[in-house]
mmCIF file of C-alpha atoms in Angstrom:
data_model
loop_
_atom_site.group_PDB
_atom_site.id
_atom_site.type_symbol
_atom_site.label_atom_id
_atom_site.label_comp_id
_atom_site.label_asym_id
_atom_site.label_seq_id
_atom_site.Cartn_x
_atom_site.Cartn_y
_atom_site.Cartn_z
ATOM 1 C CA MET H 1 0.000 0.000 0.000
ATOM 2 C CA GLN H 2 1.227 3.477 -0.783
ATOM 3 C CA GLU H 3 2.604 5.351 2.173
ATOM 4 C CA ALA H 4 0.424 8.301 3.273
ATOM 5 C CA ASN H 5 1.219 11.615 1.525
ATOM 6 C CA ARG H 6 3.985 9.996 -0.548
ATOM 7 C CA PRO H 7 3.424 10.818 -4.256
ATOM 8 C CA GLY H 8 2.133 7.932 -6.329
ATOM 9 C CA PRO H 9 2.571 7.225 -10.070
ATOM 10 C CA GLU H 10 -0.560 9.202 -10.985
ATOM 11 C CA GLU H 11 0.688 12.244 -9.093
ATOM 12 C CA MET H 12 4.075 11.840 -10.760
ATOM 13 C CA ARG H 13 2.349 11.905 -14.157
ATOM 14 C CA ARG H 14 0.051 14.863 -13.505
ATOM 15 C CA ASN H 15 2.479 17.183 -11.669
ATOM 16 C CA PRO H 16 6.100 15.975 -11.674
ATOM 17 C CA GLU H 17 7.495 19.118 -9.977
ATOM 18 C CA ARG H 18 5.102 18.913 -7.031
ATOM 19 C CA ALA H 19 5.746 15.166 -6.755
ATOM 20 C CA PHE H 20 9.495 15.845 -6.572
ATOM 21 C CA LEU H 21 9.054 18.129 -3.543
ATOM 22 C CA GLN H 22 6.772 15.648 -1.809
ATOM 23 C CA HIS H 23 9.193 12.810 -2.495
ATOM 24 C CA MET H 24 12.128 14.714 -0.998
ATOM 25 C CA ALA H 25 10.061 15.737 2.024
ATOM 26 C CA PHE H 26 9.485 12.072 2.828
ATOM 27 C CA GLY H 27 13.149 11.121 2.375
ATOM 28 C CA GLY H 28 12.892 9.550 -1.008
ATOM 29 C CA ASN H 29 15.910 8.638 -3.135
ATOM 30 C CA PRO H 30 16.650 11.563 -5.489
ATOM 31 C CA VAL H 31 17.986 9.235 -8.184
ATOM 32 C CA ASP H 32 14.765 7.241 -8.272
ATOM 33 C CA LEU H 33 12.780 10.432 -8.388
ATOM 34 C CA ILE H 34 14.810 11.833 -11.279
ATOM 35 C CA LEU H 35 14.328 8.627 -13.260
ATOM 36 C CA ASN H 36 10.599 8.637 -12.543
ATOM 37 C CA LEU H 37 10.364 12.319 -13.457
ATOM 38 C CA ALA H 38 12.121 11.747 -16.787
ATOM 39 C CA GLN H 39 9.794 8.871 -17.578
ATOM 40 C CA ALA H 40 6.752 10.987 -16.707
ATOM 41 C CA ARG H 41 7.890 13.799 -19.001
ATOM 42 C CA ALA H 42 8.503 11.302 -21.807
ATOM 43 C CA ASN H 43 4.990 9.924 -21.370
ATOM 44 C CA GLN H 44 3.534 13.447 -21.522
ATOM 45 C CA GLY H 45 5.358 14.122 -24.792
ATOM 46 C CA GLU H 46 4.030 10.942 -26.378
ATOM 47 C CA GLN H 47 0.484 11.715 -25.269
ATOM 48 C CA SER H 48 0.629 15.267 -26.646
ATOM 49 C CA SER H 49 1.939 14.148 -30.020
ATOM 50 C CA SER H 50 -0.549 11.285 -30.357
ATOM 51 C CA GLY H 51 -3.544 13.359 -29.149
ATOM 52 C CA THR H 52 -4.605 10.811 -26.478
ATOM 53 C CA THR H 53 -5.286 13.410 -23.767
ATOM 54 C CA THR H 54 -8.447 15.505 -23.859
ATOM 55 C CA GLY H 55 -6.648 18.639 -25.059
ATOM 56 C CA GLY H 56 -4.474 16.664 -27.462
ATOM 57 C CA SER H 57 -7.476 14.858 -28.890
ATOM 58 C CA THR H 58 -9.188 18.133 -29.722
ATOM 59 C CA SER H 59 -6.062 19.499 -31.329
ATOM 60 C CA GLY H 60 -5.485 16.324 -33.301
ATOM 61 C CA ASN H 61 -9.057 16.213 -34.571
ATOM 62 C CA SER H 62 -8.872 19.882 -35.544
ATOM 63 C CA GLY H 63 -5.723 19.237 -37.524
ATOM 64 C CA GLN H 64 -7.310 16.272 -39.243
ATOM 65 C CA SER H 65 -10.423 18.365 -39.966
ATOM 66 C CA ASN H 66 -8.370 21.197 -41.448
ATOM 67 C CA THR H 67 -6.417 18.771 -43.576
ATOM 68 C CA GLY H 68 -9.621 17.083 -44.723
ATOM 69 C CA SER H 69 -11.262 20.416 -45.584
ATOM 70 C CA SER H 70 -8.216 21.460 -47.557
ATOM 71 C CA ASN H 71 -8.262 18.187 -49.460
ATOM 72 C CA ASN H 72 -12.006 18.570 -50.147
ATOM 73 C CA ARG H 73 -11.544 22.093 -51.493
ATOM 74 C CA THR H 74 -8.716 20.951 -53.727
ATOM 75 C CA ALA H 75 -10.833 18.096 -55.059
ATOM 76 C CA ALA H 76 -13.798 20.423 -55.635
ATOM 77 C CA ARG H 77 -11.655 22.873 -57.587
ATOM 78 C CA SER H 78 -10.307 20.022 -59.643
ATOM 79 C CA ARG H 79 -13.822 18.816 -60.484
ATOM 80 C CA GLN H 80 -14.996 22.354 -61.240
ATOM 81 C CA ASN H 81 -12.155 22.901 -63.684
ATOM 82 C CA SER H 82 -12.686 19.615 -65.459
ATOM 83 C CA PRO H 83 -13.731 19.934 -69.146
ATOM 84 C CA ALA H 84 -16.919 17.931 -68.592
ATOM 85 C CA VAL H 85 -18.203 20.247 -65.860
ATOM 86 C CA GLN H 86 -17.263 23.329 -67.866
ATOM 87 C CA ARG H 87 -19.208 22.026 -70.857
ATOM 88 C CA ARG H 88 -22.291 21.415 -68.702
ATOM 89 C CA THR H 89 -21.989 24.891 -67.184
ATOM 90 C CA ARG H 90 -21.788 26.518 -70.598
ATOM 91 C CA ARG H 91 -24.873 24.654 -71.758
ATOM 92 C CA ARG H 92 -26.858 25.754 -68.729
ATOM 93 C CA SER H 93 -25.926 29.422 -69.051
ATOM 94 C CA ARG H 94 -26.005 29.679 -72.834
ATOM 95 C CA HIS H 95 -29.495 31.214 -72.976
ATOM 96 C CA GLU H 96 -29.204 33.432 -69.902
ATOM 97 C CA PRO H 97 -29.220 37.052 -71.136
ATOM 98 C CA ASP H 98 -26.575 39.509 -70.052
ATOM 99 C CA PRO H 99 -28.303 41.960 -67.675
ATOM 100 C CA SER H 100 -26.390 44.827 -69.295
ATOM 101 C CA SER H 101 -27.446 43.836 -72.811
ATOM 102 C CA GLU H 102 -30.266 45.351 -74.844
ATOM 103 C CA THR H 103 -31.240 41.785 -75.706
ATOM 104 C CA ASN H 104 -32.458 41.294 -72.146
ATOM 105 C CA GLU H 105 -34.974 44.123 -72.502
ATOM 106 C CA ASP H 106 -35.971 43.057 -76.014
ATOM 107 C CA VAL H 107 -36.818 39.530 -74.845
ATOM 108 C CA GLN H 108 -39.373 40.982 -72.451
ATOM 109 C CA ASP H 109 -41.048 42.837 -75.350
ATOM 110 C CA ILE H 110 -41.551 39.844 -77.638
ATOM 111 C CA ARG H 111 -45.167 39.539 -78.795
ATOM 112 C CA ASP H 112 -46.872 36.305 -79.688
ATOM 113 C CA VAL H 113 -47.951 35.870 -83.281
ATOM 114 C CA ALA H 114 -51.676 36.143 -82.504
ATOM 115 C CA TYR H 115 -51.217 39.513 -80.811
ATOM 116 C CA HIS H 116 -49.211 40.815 -83.763
ATOM 117 C CA PHE H 117 -51.492 39.772 -86.613
ATOM 118 C CA VAL H 118 -54.717 40.761 -84.865
ATOM 119 C CA ARG H 119 -53.319 44.263 -84.476
ATOM 120 C CA ARG H 120 -52.129 44.332 -88.048
ATOM 121 C CA LEU H 121 -55.837 44.199 -88.850
ATOM 122 C CA THR H 122 -57.271 46.483 -86.162
ATOM 123 C CA ARG H 123 -54.583 49.174 -86.327
ATOM 124 C CA PHE H 124 -54.889 49.292 -90.102
ATOM 125 C CA VAL H 125 -58.589 50.109 -89.723
ATOM 126 C CA ARG H 126 -57.687 52.720 -87.110
ATOM 127 C CA LEU H 127 -55.329 54.227 -89.672
ATOM 128 C CA GLY H 128 -58.418 55.013 -91.762
ATOM 129 C CA GLY H 129 -59.855 57.133 -88.959
ATOM 130 C CA ILE H 130 -56.507 58.857 -88.429
ATOM 131 C CA GLY H 131 -56.346 59.758 -92.110
ATOM 132 C CA GLN H 132 -59.847 61.218 -91.933
ATOM 133 C CA TYR H 133 -58.821 63.449 -89.014
ATOM 134 C CA VAL H 134 -55.682 64.621 -90.848
ATOM 135 C CA THR H 135 -57.767 65.603 -93.869
ATOM 136 C CA ASP H 136 -60.195 67.528 -91.670
ATOM 137 C CA GLN H 137 -57.342 69.481 -90.062
ATOM 138 C CA THR H 138 -55.030 70.054 -93.023
ATOM 139 C CA GLY H 139 -57.146 70.036 -96.165
ATOM 140 C CA ILE H 140 -54.868 67.383 -97.707
ATOM 141 C CA GLN H 141 -56.980 65.006 -99.751
ATOM 142 C CA ARG H 142 -57.629 61.877 -97.784
ATOM 143 C CA ALA H 143 -56.314 59.609 -100.516
ATOM 144 C CA ASN H 144 -53.002 61.482 -100.309
ATOM 145 C CA VAL H 145 -52.403 61.392 -96.553
ATOM 146 C CA PHE H 146 -50.833 57.931 -96.750
ATOM 147 C CA TYR H 147 -49.135 56.197 -99.648
ATOM 148 C CA GLU H 148 -48.330 52.596 -100.354
ATOM 149 C CA GLY H 149 -44.755 51.479 -99.894
ATOM 150 C CA CYS H 150 -42.046 50.568 -97.450
ATOM 151 C CA SER H 151 -42.257 52.248 -94.057
ATOM 152 C CA GLU H 152 -39.866 55.166 -93.670
ATOM 153 C CA HIS H 153 -40.054 55.262 -89.882
ATOM 154 C CA GLN H 154 -39.211 52.603 -87.308
ATOM 155 C CA ASP H 155 -39.287 53.064 -83.554
ATOM 156 C CA ARG H 156 -36.662 50.437 -82.660
ATOM 157 C CA ARG H 157 -34.505 47.503 -83.708
ATOM 158 C CA CYS H 158 -34.687 43.971 -82.351
ATOM 159 C CA SER H 159 -31.524 42.366 -80.976
ATOM 160 C CA VAL H 160 -33.083 38.979 -80.168
ATOM 161 C CA PRO H 161 -31.787 36.248 -82.512
ATOM 162 C CA GLY H 162 -34.482 34.805 -84.763
ATOM 163 C CA HIS H 163 -36.827 37.760 -84.235
ATOM 164 C CA HIS H 164 -37.673 40.929 -86.151
ATOM 165 C CA ALA H 165 -39.019 44.353 -85.287
ATOM 166 C CA ALA H 166 -42.102 44.075 -87.500
ATOM 167 C CA HIS H 167 -44.195 47.071 -88.537
ATOM 168 C CA VAL H 168 -47.861 46.802 -87.677
ATOM 169 C CA VAL H 169 -48.962 49.001 -90.582
ATOM 170 C CA ARG H 170 -46.886 49.494 -93.728
ATOM 171 C CA VAL H 171 -47.480 52.916 -95.276
ATOM 172 C CA ARG H 172 -45.645 56.147 -96.050
ATOM 173 C CA ILE H 173 -46.728 59.582 -94.824
ATOM 174 C CA ASN H 174 -47.263 62.489 -97.204
ATOM 175 C CA GLY H 175 -44.198 64.726 -96.891
ATOM 176 C CA ASP H 176 -46.350 67.870 -96.854
ATOM 177 C CA VAL H 177 -47.662 66.867 -93.436
ATOM 178 C CA GLU H 178 -44.153 66.907 -91.973
ATOM 179 C CA ILE H 179 -43.353 70.290 -93.522
ATOM 180 C CA GLU H 180 -46.583 72.172 -92.924
ATOM 181 C CA PHE H 181 -48.100 70.415 -89.909
ATOM 182 C CA PRO H 182 -45.267 69.160 -87.676
ATOM 183 C CA GLU H 183 -47.539 68.952 -84.634
ATOM 184 C CA ILE H 184 -49.653 66.404 -86.525
ATOM 185 C CA PHE H 185 -46.697 64.681 -88.142
ATOM 186 C CA GLU H 186 -45.057 63.631 -84.856
ATOM 187 C CA PRO H 187 -47.915 61.413 -83.601
ATOM 188 C CA LEU H 188 -48.364 60.128 -87.164
ATOM 189 C CA ARG H 189 -44.729 59.079 -87.289
ATOM 190 C CA THR H 190 -45.104 57.337 -83.938
ATOM 191 C CA PHE H 191 -48.129 55.389 -85.151
ATOM 192 C CA VAL H 192 -46.670 54.389 -88.511
ATOM 193 C CA GLY H 193 -43.254 53.549 -87.038
ATOM 194 C CA HIS H 194 -44.651 51.303 -84.308
ATOM 195 C CA THR H 195 -43.238 47.757 -84.342
ATOM 196 C CA HIS H 196 -43.689 44.447 -82.549
ATOM 197 C CA PHE H 197 -40.866 42.026 -81.742
ATOM 198 C CA VAL H 198 -42.044 38.796 -83.352
ATOM 199 C CA PRO H 199 -40.560 35.502 -84.601
ATOM 200 C CA GLN H 200 -38.823 35.986 -87.911
ATOM 201 C CA TYR H 201 -41.215 33.770 -89.876
ATOM 202 C CA ALA H 202 -44.050 36.216 -89.110
ATOM 203 C CA ASN H 203 -42.264 39.096 -90.832
ATOM 204 C CA VAL H 204 -40.705 37.642 -93.984
ATOM 205 C CA TRP H 205 -41.596 39.542 -97.161
ATOM 206 C CA ARG H 206 -41.887 36.348 -99.211
ATOM 207 C CA GLY H 207 -43.981 34.772 -96.483
ATOM 208 C CA LEU H 208 -46.989 35.639 -94.353
ATOM 209 C CA GLY H 209 -45.653 39.014 -93.236
ATOM 210 C CA GLY H 210 -45.246 40.143 -96.827
ATOM 211 C CA GLU H 211 -48.707 38.889 -97.735
ATOM 212 C CA ILE H 212 -50.269 40.996 -94.971
ATOM 213 C CA ASP H 213 -48.262 43.993 -96.219
ATOM 214 C CA ARG H 214 -49.768 43.525 -99.670
ATOM 215 C CA ILE H 215 -53.286 43.224 -98.246
ATOM 216 C CA GLN H 216 -52.843 46.556 -96.490
ATOM 217 C CA GLU H 217 -51.615 48.095 -99.744
ATOM 218 C CA ARG H 218 -54.646 46.796 -101.654
ATOM 219 C CA PHE H 219 -57.114 48.131 -99.097
ATOM 220 C CA LEU H 220 -55.399 51.455 -98.338
ATOM 221 C CA GLN H 221 -57.473 53.478 -100.796
ATOM 222 C CA GLU H 222 -60.730 51.777 -99.822
ATOM 223 C CA ILE H 223 -60.225 52.277 -96.094
ATOM 224 C CA SER H 224 -59.537 55.938 -96.887
ATOM 225 C CA THR H 225 -63.067 56.342 -98.240
ATOM 226 C CA VAL H 226 -64.865 55.183 -95.094
ATOM 227 C CA ASP H 227 -66.606 57.931 -93.127
ATOM 228 C CA PHE H 228 -65.946 56.910 -89.547
ATOM 229 C CA ARG H 229 -67.918 59.901 -88.253
ATOM 230 C CA GLY H 230 -71.070 58.546 -89.841
ATOM 231 C CA GLY H 231 -72.892 55.271 -89.513
ATOM 232 C CA MET H 232 -71.817 51.851 -90.690
ATOM 233 C CA THR H 233 -73.460 51.581 -94.083
ATOM 234 C CA SER H 234 -73.698 48.399 -96.112
ATOM 235 C CA ARG H 235 -70.825 49.641 -98.263
ATOM 236 C CA VAL H 236 -68.605 50.206 -95.220
ATOM 237 C CA GLU H 237 -69.580 46.815 -93.858
ATOM 238 C CA ASP H 238 -68.617 45.215 -97.168
ATOM 239 C CA ILE H 239 -65.168 46.848 -97.146
ATOM 240 C CA LEU H 240 -64.447 45.739 -93.593
ATOM 241 C CA ARG H 241 -65.778 42.239 -94.201
ATOM 242 C CA ARG H 242 -63.601 41.767 -97.276
ATOM 243 C CA LEU H 243 -60.589 43.118 -95.404
ATOM 244 C CA LYS H 244 -61.140 40.666 -92.566
ATOM 245 C CA GLN H 245 -61.620 37.787 -94.994
ATOM 246 C CA ALA H 246 -58.408 38.681 -96.828
ATOM 247 C CA PHE H 247 -56.512 38.256 -93.549
ATOM 248 C CA LEU H 248 -58.203 34.914 -92.889
ATOM 249 C CA ASP H 249 -57.467 33.685 -96.408
ATOM 250 C CA ALA H 250 -53.786 34.595 -96.115
ATOM 251 C CA LEU H 251 -53.488 32.859 -92.761
ATOM 252 C CA GLY H 252 -55.328 29.771 -93.993
ATOM 253 C CA SER H 253 -53.046 29.518 -97.017
ATOM 254 C CA ALA H 254 -50.012 29.780 -94.748
ATOM 255 C CA VAL H 255 -51.265 26.942 -92.541
ATOM 256 C CA ARG H 256 -51.850 24.714 -95.570
ATOM 257 C CA SER H 257 -48.594 25.629 -97.305
ATOM 258 C CA GLY H 258 -46.416 23.128 -95.446
ATOM 259 C CA ARG H 259 -43.747 25.790 -94.912
ATOM 260 C CA TYR H 260 -44.281 26.051 -91.171
ATOM 261 C CA ASN H 261 -43.482 23.626 -88.372
ATOM 262 C CA ALA H 262 -46.056 22.167 -85.996
ATOM 263 C CA GLN H 263 -45.709 24.895 -83.363
ATOM 264 C CA GLN H 264 -45.928 27.653 -85.939
ATOM 265 C CA VAL H 265 -49.059 26.080 -87.409
ATOM 266 C CA ARG H 266 -50.629 26.011 -83.942
ATOM 267 C CA ASP H 267 -49.735 29.683 -83.502
ATOM 268 C CA LEU H 268 -51.267 30.599 -86.851
ATOM 269 C CA ASN H 269 -54.441 28.679 -86.059
ATOM 270 C CA GLU H 270 -54.728 30.766 -82.888
ATOM 271 C CA VAL H 271 -54.479 33.891 -85.040
ATOM 272 C CA ILE H 272 -57.278 32.620 -87.280
ATOM 273 C CA GLU H 273 -59.546 31.945 -84.315
ATOM 274 C CA ALA H 274 -58.812 35.363 -82.797
ATOM 275 C CA ILE H 275 -59.595 37.225 -86.034
ATOM 276 C CA ARG H 276 -62.765 35.222 -86.618
ATOM 277 C CA GLU H 277 -64.053 36.417 -83.254
ATOM 278 C CA ILE H 278 -63.680 40.094 -84.214
ATOM 279 C CA THR H 279 -67.005 41.468 -85.394
ATOM 280 C CA ILE H 280 -67.425 43.969 -88.217
ATOM 281 C CA ARG H 281 -68.890 46.426 -85.719
ATOM 282 C CA GLU H 282 -65.765 46.129 -83.583
ATOM 283 C CA LEU H 283 -63.596 46.870 -86.604
ATOM 284 C CA PHE H 284 -65.669 49.944 -87.386
ATOM 285 C CA GLU H 285 -65.230 51.181 -83.815
ATOM 286 C CA LYS H 286 -61.470 50.836 -84.225
ATOM 287 C CA GLY H 287 -61.730 53.292 -87.095
ATOM 288 C CA ARG H 288 -63.730 55.663 -84.912
ATOM 289 C CA ASP H 289 -60.965 55.487 -82.311
ATOM 290 C CA GLY H 290 -58.559 56.729 -84.964
ATOM 291 C CA LEU H 291 -60.443 60.024 -85.205
ATOM 292 C CA ASN H 292 -59.152 60.964 -81.737
ATOM 293 C CA TYR H 293 -55.681 59.433 -81.952
ATOM 294 C CA ILE H 294 -53.837 62.600 -82.978
ATOM 295 C CA LEU H 295 -55.532 64.739 -80.329
ATOM 296 C CA LEU H 296 -54.697 62.234 -77.608
ATOM 297 C CA ASN H 297 -51.050 61.963 -78.645
ATOM 298 C CA MET H 298 -50.087 65.526 -79.554
#
């Protein structure tokens, strides 16, 4: 049994200096104590390096954790820089617009085909009312307010690939209006230069877009004879009905032509249904709206 107050092996391990003093106080052999003290210090060094004590274990685990994290980051960077991952990343981001690009804003302005072609009909009728107002204010003969031909004004360009800035009405403005009545010319230029961003196939001259342009040219003189301040006579009704049917015929021919893919055909069928639902009375009212367009936009 250990002698009372004489330091034991555990005390020698925990606090060698204090154990030395206790050992000497009880007449212990200094040589034995020195040997025991050296052994205790050696044991402490081994425990610290191996991390077997509580403090050492925490330090050892932390070192292993740091090393593991470093290895994980290195592996992650290696995977991220691999050609396969870079190819997948490029594919995912290929269609994401640059926030600083005009294309980003243009994408938000893209109109569906039904919206575009319906307004190619209704705004053309409104043009008839606008022309009537211009004649009333300027004395320019109504047949000479607008001319057939390529539009000379365009409000914007489209930067979205595969899309065009398509005019809604395709006419030229009499130059005398610009010279003598600039306050009227400005809203006229805005109206005539108005465009929609649409898929390219809807604005090709040798396709449906060009066919609608030619319909507007054919009906320009007739729509310029309609009195939108008066009532809807049988003659006016006939003009508007034939105009509407010309649009439907052009769209139907496009659907049957075989030149358009399945999605485009579905889009064009939606246009046909939308135009069919427009009544002749509604078209006439669009012309009436044109009588006030200049006043509201001067």
